[in-house]
């Protein structure tokens, strides 16, 4: 059995997801809730990925063109942020997870932000 800290060392996310979460927090209209969410992210969620945030790089952007071209070919518009997340996964390999995993994880984190702080304890 792995400990929580050992498991956390195996978690990776794209810097794009970190930026999206921070943007979503900044958009919260009520200052008290925005501060609470920001504190939760800085003190609880973000440290889990301290060594596991994968940056957007030139290599990512070379991978970005593949799903971008495929989307254009089939007439599908895909969010550029989601494409950058996919490119990160393509750059770093299967250990980083699939685009579906990234999108589901982002949704889970944002849903957690909607719950009161006491429900997250």
Short mmCIF file of N, CA and C in Angstrom, two decimals:
data_model
loop_
_atom_site.label_atom_id
_atom_site.label_comp_id
_atom_site.label_asym_id
_atom_site.label_seq_id
_atom_site.Cartn_x
_atom_site.Cartn_y
_atom_site.Cartn_z
N UNK A 1 0.83 -1.19 0.00
CA UNK A 1 0.00 0.00 0.00
C UNK A 1 0.87 1.25 0.00
N UNK A 2 0.53 2.19 -0.81
CA UNK A 2 1.25 3.46 -0.84
C UNK A 2 0.63 4.43 0.15
N UNK A 3 1.48 5.25 0.74
CA UNK A 3 0.96 6.30 1.61
C UNK A 3 0.42 7.42 0.73
N UNK A 4 -0.34 8.33 1.34
CA UNK A 4 -0.89 9.45 0.60
C UNK A 4 0.22 10.29 0.01
N UNK A 5 1.30 10.51 0.75
CA UNK A 5 2.39 11.34 0.22
C UNK A 5 3.08 10.63 -0.96
N UNK A 6 3.22 9.30 -0.90
CA UNK A 6 3.80 8.57 -2.03
C UNK A 6 2.90 8.66 -3.25
N UNK A 7 1.60 8.52 -3.03
CA UNK A 7 0.65 8.61 -4.14
C UNK A 7 0.68 10.01 -4.73
N UNK A 8 0.77 11.04 -3.89
CA UNK A 8 0.79 12.43 -4.37
C UNK A 8 2.00 12.67 -5.26
N UNK A 9 3.11 12.01 -4.98
CA UNK A 9 4.31 12.19 -5.80
C UNK A 9 4.10 11.66 -7.22
N UNK A 10 3.10 10.82 -7.41
CA UNK A 10 2.84 10.25 -8.73
C UNK A 10 1.79 11.05 -9.50
N UNK A 11 1.20 12.07 -8.87
CA UNK A 11 0.17 12.87 -9.52
C UNK A 11 0.80 13.97 -10.35
N UNK A 12 0.29 14.15 -11.55
CA UNK A 12 0.77 15.20 -12.44
C UNK A 12 -0.42 15.92 -13.03
N UNK A 13 -0.30 17.23 -13.15
CA UNK A 13 -1.32 18.00 -13.85
C UNK A 13 -0.62 19.00 -14.76
N UNK A 14 -1.37 19.50 -15.70
CA UNK A 14 -0.85 20.51 -16.61
C UNK A 14 -0.92 21.88 -15.95
N UNK A 15 0.05 22.72 -16.25
CA UNK A 15 0.04 24.11 -15.76
C UNK A 15 -1.22 24.83 -16.24
N UNK A 16 -1.79 24.38 -17.34
CA UNK A 16 -3.02 24.97 -17.87
C UNK A 16 -4.15 24.77 -16.86
N UNK A 17 -4.22 23.60 -16.24
CA UNK A 17 -5.27 23.35 -15.26
C UNK A 17 -5.09 24.24 -14.05
N UNK A 18 -3.86 24.41 -13.60
CA UNK A 18 -3.59 25.30 -12.47
C UNK A 18 -4.06 26.72 -12.82
N UNK A 19 -3.74 27.17 -14.02
CA UNK A 19 -4.16 28.51 -14.44
C UNK A 19 -5.68 28.62 -14.53
N UNK A 20 -6.35 27.59 -15.04
CA UNK A 20 -7.81 27.61 -15.12
C UNK A 20 -8.45 27.68 -13.74
N UNK A 21 -7.93 26.91 -12.80
CA UNK A 21 -8.48 26.94 -11.45
C UNK A 21 -8.29 28.32 -10.83
N UNK A 22 -7.10 28.89 -11.01
CA UNK A 22 -6.85 30.23 -10.46
C UNK A 22 -7.77 31.26 -11.11
N UNK A 23 -8.00 31.15 -12.41
CA UNK A 23 -8.90 32.06 -13.10
C UNK A 23 -10.32 31.91 -12.56
N UNK A 24 -10.77 30.67 -12.39
CA UNK A 24 -12.11 30.44 -11.85
C UNK A 24 -12.26 31.01 -10.45
N UNK A 25 -11.22 30.88 -9.63
CA UNK A 25 -11.26 31.47 -8.29
C UNK A 25 -11.34 32.99 -8.38
N UNK A 26 -10.55 33.58 -9.26
CA UNK A 26 -10.55 35.04 -9.41
C UNK A 26 -11.89 35.58 -9.87
N UNK A 27 -12.67 34.76 -10.54
CA UNK A 27 -13.98 35.18 -11.05
C UNK A 27 -15.09 35.13 -9.99
N UNK A 28 -14.82 34.55 -8.83
CA UNK A 28 -15.83 34.49 -7.78
C UNK A 28 -16.14 35.91 -7.32
N UNK A 29 -17.40 36.29 -7.40
CA UNK A 29 -17.80 37.67 -7.13
C UNK A 29 -17.68 38.06 -5.65
N UNK A 30 -18.06 37.18 -4.76
CA UNK A 30 -18.06 37.51 -3.33
C UNK A 30 -16.63 37.42 -2.78
N UNK A 31 -16.10 38.53 -2.25
CA UNK A 31 -14.70 38.54 -1.77
C UNK A 31 -14.40 37.47 -0.73
N UNK A 32 -15.30 37.23 0.22
CA UNK A 32 -15.06 36.23 1.25
C UNK A 32 -14.92 34.82 0.68
N UNK A 33 -15.80 34.48 -0.24
CA UNK A 33 -15.73 33.16 -0.88
C UNK A 33 -14.48 33.04 -1.74
N UNK A 34 -14.14 34.14 -2.44
CA UNK A 34 -12.93 34.13 -3.28
C UNK A 34 -11.70 33.90 -2.42
N UNK A 35 -11.61 34.57 -1.27
CA UNK A 35 -10.47 34.40 -0.36
C UNK A 35 -10.44 32.98 0.18
N UNK A 36 -11.60 32.45 0.57
CA UNK A 36 -11.67 31.07 1.09
C UNK A 36 -11.19 30.07 0.04
N UNK A 37 -11.65 30.22 -1.19
CA UNK A 37 -11.26 29.30 -2.26
C UNK A 37 -9.78 29.43 -2.59
N UNK A 38 -9.30 30.66 -2.61
CA UNK A 38 -7.88 30.87 -2.89
C UNK A 38 -7.01 30.25 -1.80
N UNK A 39 -7.41 30.45 -0.54
CA UNK A 39 -6.66 29.84 0.57
C UNK A 39 -6.68 28.32 0.47
N UNK A 40 -7.86 27.76 0.16
CA UNK A 40 -7.95 26.30 0.02
C UNK A 40 -7.01 25.81 -1.07
N UNK A 41 -7.01 26.51 -2.22
CA UNK A 41 -6.15 26.08 -3.31
C UNK A 41 -4.68 26.21 -2.93
N UNK A 42 -4.28 27.36 -2.38
CA UNK A 42 -2.88 27.58 -2.03
C UNK A 42 -2.39 26.64 -0.93
N UNK A 43 -3.24 26.40 0.07
CA UNK A 43 -2.79 25.65 1.25
C UNK A 43 -3.08 24.16 1.20
N UNK A 44 -4.10 23.76 0.45
CA UNK A 44 -4.48 22.34 0.45
C UNK A 44 -4.26 21.65 -0.89
N UNK A 45 -4.81 22.21 -1.94
CA UNK A 45 -4.77 21.52 -3.24
C UNK A 45 -3.44 21.68 -3.95
N UNK A 46 -2.96 22.90 -4.07
CA UNK A 46 -1.74 23.15 -4.84
C UNK A 46 -0.51 22.42 -4.31
N UNK A 47 -0.32 22.34 -2.97
CA UNK A 47 0.87 21.62 -2.47
C UNK A 47 0.93 20.15 -2.87
N UNK A 48 -0.22 19.53 -3.13
CA UNK A 48 -0.24 18.13 -3.55
C UNK A 48 0.53 17.96 -4.85
N UNK A 49 0.48 18.97 -5.70
CA UNK A 49 1.12 18.89 -7.01
C UNK A 49 2.41 19.69 -7.08
N UNK A 50 3.03 19.95 -5.95
CA UNK A 50 4.21 20.82 -5.90
C UNK A 50 5.26 20.43 -6.94
N UNK A 51 5.53 19.14 -7.07
CA UNK A 51 6.54 18.68 -8.04
C UNK A 51 5.90 18.11 -9.29
N UNK A 52 4.58 18.14 -9.37
CA UNK A 52 3.90 17.46 -10.46
C UNK A 52 3.17 18.34 -11.45
N UNK A 53 3.51 19.63 -11.51
CA UNK A 53 2.88 20.50 -12.50
C UNK A 53 3.74 20.49 -13.76
N UNK A 54 3.15 20.07 -14.84
CA UNK A 54 3.87 19.99 -16.12
C UNK A 54 3.64 21.28 -16.90
N UNK A 55 4.72 21.95 -17.28
CA UNK A 55 4.59 23.24 -17.96
C UNK A 55 4.18 23.09 -19.42
N UNK A 56 3.68 24.20 -19.97
CA UNK A 56 3.46 24.27 -21.41
C UNK A 56 4.83 24.56 -22.02
N UNK A 57 5.21 23.76 -22.98
CA UNK A 57 6.54 23.88 -23.56
C UNK A 57 6.45 23.86 -25.09
N UNK A 58 7.58 24.08 -25.70
CA UNK A 58 7.63 23.99 -27.16
C UNK A 58 7.22 22.59 -27.62
N UNK A 59 7.66 21.58 -26.89
CA UNK A 59 7.27 20.20 -27.22
C UNK A 59 5.77 20.01 -27.13
N UNK A 60 5.15 20.60 -26.07
CA UNK A 60 3.69 20.53 -25.95
C UNK A 60 3.03 21.11 -27.19
N UNK A 61 3.53 22.25 -27.61
CA UNK A 61 2.89 22.95 -28.72
C UNK A 61 3.08 22.19 -30.04
N UNK A 62 4.14 21.43 -30.16
CA UNK A 62 4.28 20.57 -31.34
C UNK A 62 3.21 19.47 -31.31
N UNK A 63 2.92 18.95 -30.11
CA UNK A 63 1.86 17.95 -29.97
C UNK A 63 0.48 18.59 -30.11
N UNK A 64 0.34 19.85 -29.74
CA UNK A 64 -0.92 20.57 -29.80
C UNK A 64 -1.48 20.59 -31.22
N UNK A 65 -0.59 20.67 -32.19
CA UNK A 65 -1.06 20.81 -33.57
C UNK A 65 -1.82 19.57 -34.05
N UNK A 66 -1.49 18.38 -33.52
CA UNK A 66 -2.14 17.15 -34.00
C UNK A 66 -3.64 17.14 -33.71
N UNK A 67 -4.07 17.30 -32.46
CA UNK A 67 -5.53 17.33 -32.22
C UNK A 67 -6.19 18.57 -32.81
N UNK A 68 -5.44 19.67 -32.93
CA UNK A 68 -5.98 20.88 -33.55
C UNK A 68 -6.31 20.61 -35.01
N UNK A 69 -5.37 19.99 -35.72
CA UNK A 69 -5.59 19.66 -37.13
C UNK A 69 -6.72 18.65 -37.29
N UNK A 70 -6.78 17.67 -36.40
CA UNK A 70 -7.84 16.66 -36.47
C UNK A 70 -9.20 17.30 -36.24
N UNK A 71 -9.29 18.20 -35.27
CA UNK A 71 -10.55 18.91 -35.02
C UNK A 71 -10.99 19.70 -36.24
N UNK A 72 -10.06 20.39 -36.85
CA UNK A 72 -10.39 21.16 -38.07
C UNK A 72 -10.84 20.22 -39.19
N UNK A 73 -10.16 19.09 -39.31
CA UNK A 73 -10.48 18.14 -40.38
C UNK A 73 -11.91 17.63 -40.26
N UNK A 74 -12.35 17.37 -39.03
CA UNK A 74 -13.69 16.81 -38.84
C UNK A 74 -14.73 17.89 -38.53
N UNK A 75 -14.30 19.17 -38.54
CA UNK A 75 -15.23 20.27 -38.30
C UNK A 75 -15.62 20.43 -36.84
N UNK A 76 -14.76 20.00 -35.95
CA UNK A 76 -15.03 20.06 -34.50
C UNK A 76 -14.21 21.19 -33.88
N UNK A 77 -14.88 22.08 -33.17
CA UNK A 77 -14.18 23.13 -32.45
C UNK A 77 -13.85 22.61 -31.06
N UNK A 78 -12.58 22.69 -30.69
CA UNK A 78 -12.12 22.20 -29.38
C UNK A 78 -11.47 23.36 -28.66
N UNK A 79 -11.78 23.51 -27.39
CA UNK A 79 -11.19 24.57 -26.58
C UNK A 79 -9.67 24.52 -26.67
N UNK A 80 -9.05 25.68 -26.87
CA UNK A 80 -7.60 25.74 -26.94
C UNK A 80 -6.97 25.30 -25.62
N UNK A 81 -7.58 25.64 -24.51
CA UNK A 81 -7.04 25.19 -23.21
C UNK A 81 -7.07 23.68 -23.12
N UNK A 82 -8.19 23.08 -23.54
CA UNK A 82 -8.27 21.62 -23.51
C UNK A 82 -7.24 20.99 -24.44
N UNK A 83 -7.01 21.62 -25.58
CA UNK A 83 -6.00 21.11 -26.50
C UNK A 83 -4.60 21.21 -25.89
N UNK A 84 -4.32 22.26 -25.12
CA UNK A 84 -3.02 22.36 -24.46
C UNK A 84 -2.87 21.29 -23.38
N UNK A 85 -3.97 20.95 -22.73
CA UNK A 85 -3.93 19.88 -21.73
C UNK A 85 -3.64 18.54 -22.42
N UNK A 86 -4.32 18.30 -23.53
CA UNK A 86 -4.07 17.07 -24.31
C UNK A 86 -2.61 17.04 -24.76
N UNK A 87 -2.10 18.18 -25.23
CA UNK A 87 -0.70 18.25 -25.70
C UNK A 87 0.26 17.93 -24.56
N UNK A 88 -0.05 18.39 -23.36
CA UNK A 88 0.80 18.08 -22.20
C UNK A 88 0.82 16.58 -21.96
N UNK A 89 -0.35 15.95 -22.02
CA UNK A 89 -0.42 14.50 -21.83
C UNK A 89 0.35 13.77 -22.94
N UNK A 90 0.25 14.25 -24.17
CA UNK A 90 0.99 13.63 -25.26
C UNK A 90 2.50 13.80 -25.07
N UNK A 91 2.91 14.95 -24.57
CA UNK A 91 4.34 15.23 -24.36
C UNK A 91 4.93 14.36 -23.26
N UNK A 92 4.21 14.20 -22.16
CA UNK A 92 4.77 13.50 -21.00
C UNK A 92 4.40 12.03 -20.94
N UNK A 93 3.54 11.57 -21.82
CA UNK A 93 3.21 10.16 -21.88
C UNK A 93 2.07 9.76 -20.97
N UNK A 94 1.77 8.46 -20.96
CA UNK A 94 0.58 7.96 -20.27
C UNK A 94 0.58 8.21 -18.76
N UNK A 95 1.73 8.41 -18.16
CA UNK A 95 1.75 8.63 -16.70
C UNK A 95 1.04 9.92 -16.33
N UNK A 96 0.94 10.84 -17.27
CA UNK A 96 0.29 12.11 -16.96
C UNK A 96 -1.23 12.02 -17.10
N UNK A 97 -1.74 11.03 -17.75
CA UNK A 97 -3.18 10.84 -17.86
C UNK A 97 -3.71 11.27 -19.21
N UNK A 98 -4.94 10.93 -19.45
CA UNK A 98 -5.58 11.25 -20.73
C UNK A 98 -6.30 12.58 -20.64
N UNK A 99 -6.71 13.12 -21.76
CA UNK A 99 -7.44 14.39 -21.76
C UNK A 99 -8.74 14.25 -20.98
N UNK A 100 -9.38 13.10 -21.06
CA UNK A 100 -10.62 12.90 -20.31
C UNK A 100 -10.33 12.95 -18.81
N UNK A 101 -9.23 12.33 -18.39
CA UNK A 101 -8.85 12.37 -16.98
C UNK A 101 -8.64 13.80 -16.54
N UNK A 102 -7.96 14.59 -17.36
CA UNK A 102 -7.70 15.99 -17.00
C UNK A 102 -8.98 16.77 -16.85
N UNK A 103 -9.86 16.62 -17.80
CA UNK A 103 -11.11 17.39 -17.77
C UNK A 103 -11.95 16.96 -16.59
N UNK A 104 -12.03 15.65 -16.31
CA UNK A 104 -12.79 15.17 -15.16
C UNK A 104 -12.17 15.66 -13.86
N UNK A 105 -10.85 15.65 -13.78
CA UNK A 105 -10.18 16.12 -12.57
C UNK A 105 -10.44 17.60 -12.34
N UNK A 106 -10.39 18.39 -13.39
CA UNK A 106 -10.67 19.81 -13.25
C UNK A 106 -12.10 20.00 -12.74
N UNK A 107 -13.04 19.26 -13.32
CA UNK A 107 -14.43 19.38 -12.88
C UNK A 107 -14.58 18.97 -11.42
N UNK A 108 -13.87 17.92 -11.00
CA UNK A 108 -13.95 17.48 -9.61
C UNK A 108 -13.40 18.55 -8.67
N UNK A 109 -12.27 19.15 -9.02
CA UNK A 109 -11.68 20.19 -8.18
C UNK A 109 -12.60 21.39 -8.10
N UNK A 110 -13.16 21.79 -9.22
CA UNK A 110 -14.05 22.95 -9.21
C UNK A 110 -15.32 22.65 -8.42
N UNK A 111 -15.81 21.42 -8.49
CA UNK A 111 -16.98 21.05 -7.69
C UNK A 111 -16.64 21.10 -6.20
N UNK A 112 -15.43 20.68 -5.85
CA UNK A 112 -14.99 20.74 -4.46
C UNK A 112 -14.94 22.18 -3.97
N UNK A 113 -14.59 23.09 -4.86
CA UNK A 113 -14.54 24.50 -4.50
C UNK A 113 -15.93 25.05 -4.19
N UNK A 114 -16.97 24.43 -4.77
CA UNK A 114 -18.34 24.88 -4.54
C UNK A 114 -18.88 24.45 -3.17
N UNK A 115 -18.29 23.40 -2.60
CA UNK A 115 -18.75 22.93 -1.29
C UNK A 115 -18.22 23.83 -0.19
N UNK A 116 -18.96 24.00 0.87
CA UNK A 116 -18.46 24.79 2.00
C UNK A 116 -17.18 24.16 2.56
N UNK A 117 -16.34 24.98 3.16
CA UNK A 117 -15.05 24.50 3.69
C UNK A 117 -15.25 23.35 4.67
N UNK A 118 -16.28 23.38 5.48
CA UNK A 118 -16.50 22.31 6.47
C UNK A 118 -16.79 20.99 5.81
N UNK A 119 -17.38 21.00 4.60
CA UNK A 119 -17.68 19.75 3.91
C UNK A 119 -16.43 19.12 3.31
N UNK A 120 -15.36 19.90 3.17
CA UNK A 120 -14.13 19.38 2.58
C UNK A 120 -13.19 18.80 3.62
N UNK A 121 -13.49 18.95 4.89
CA UNK A 121 -12.58 18.48 5.93
C UNK A 121 -12.59 17.00 6.08
#
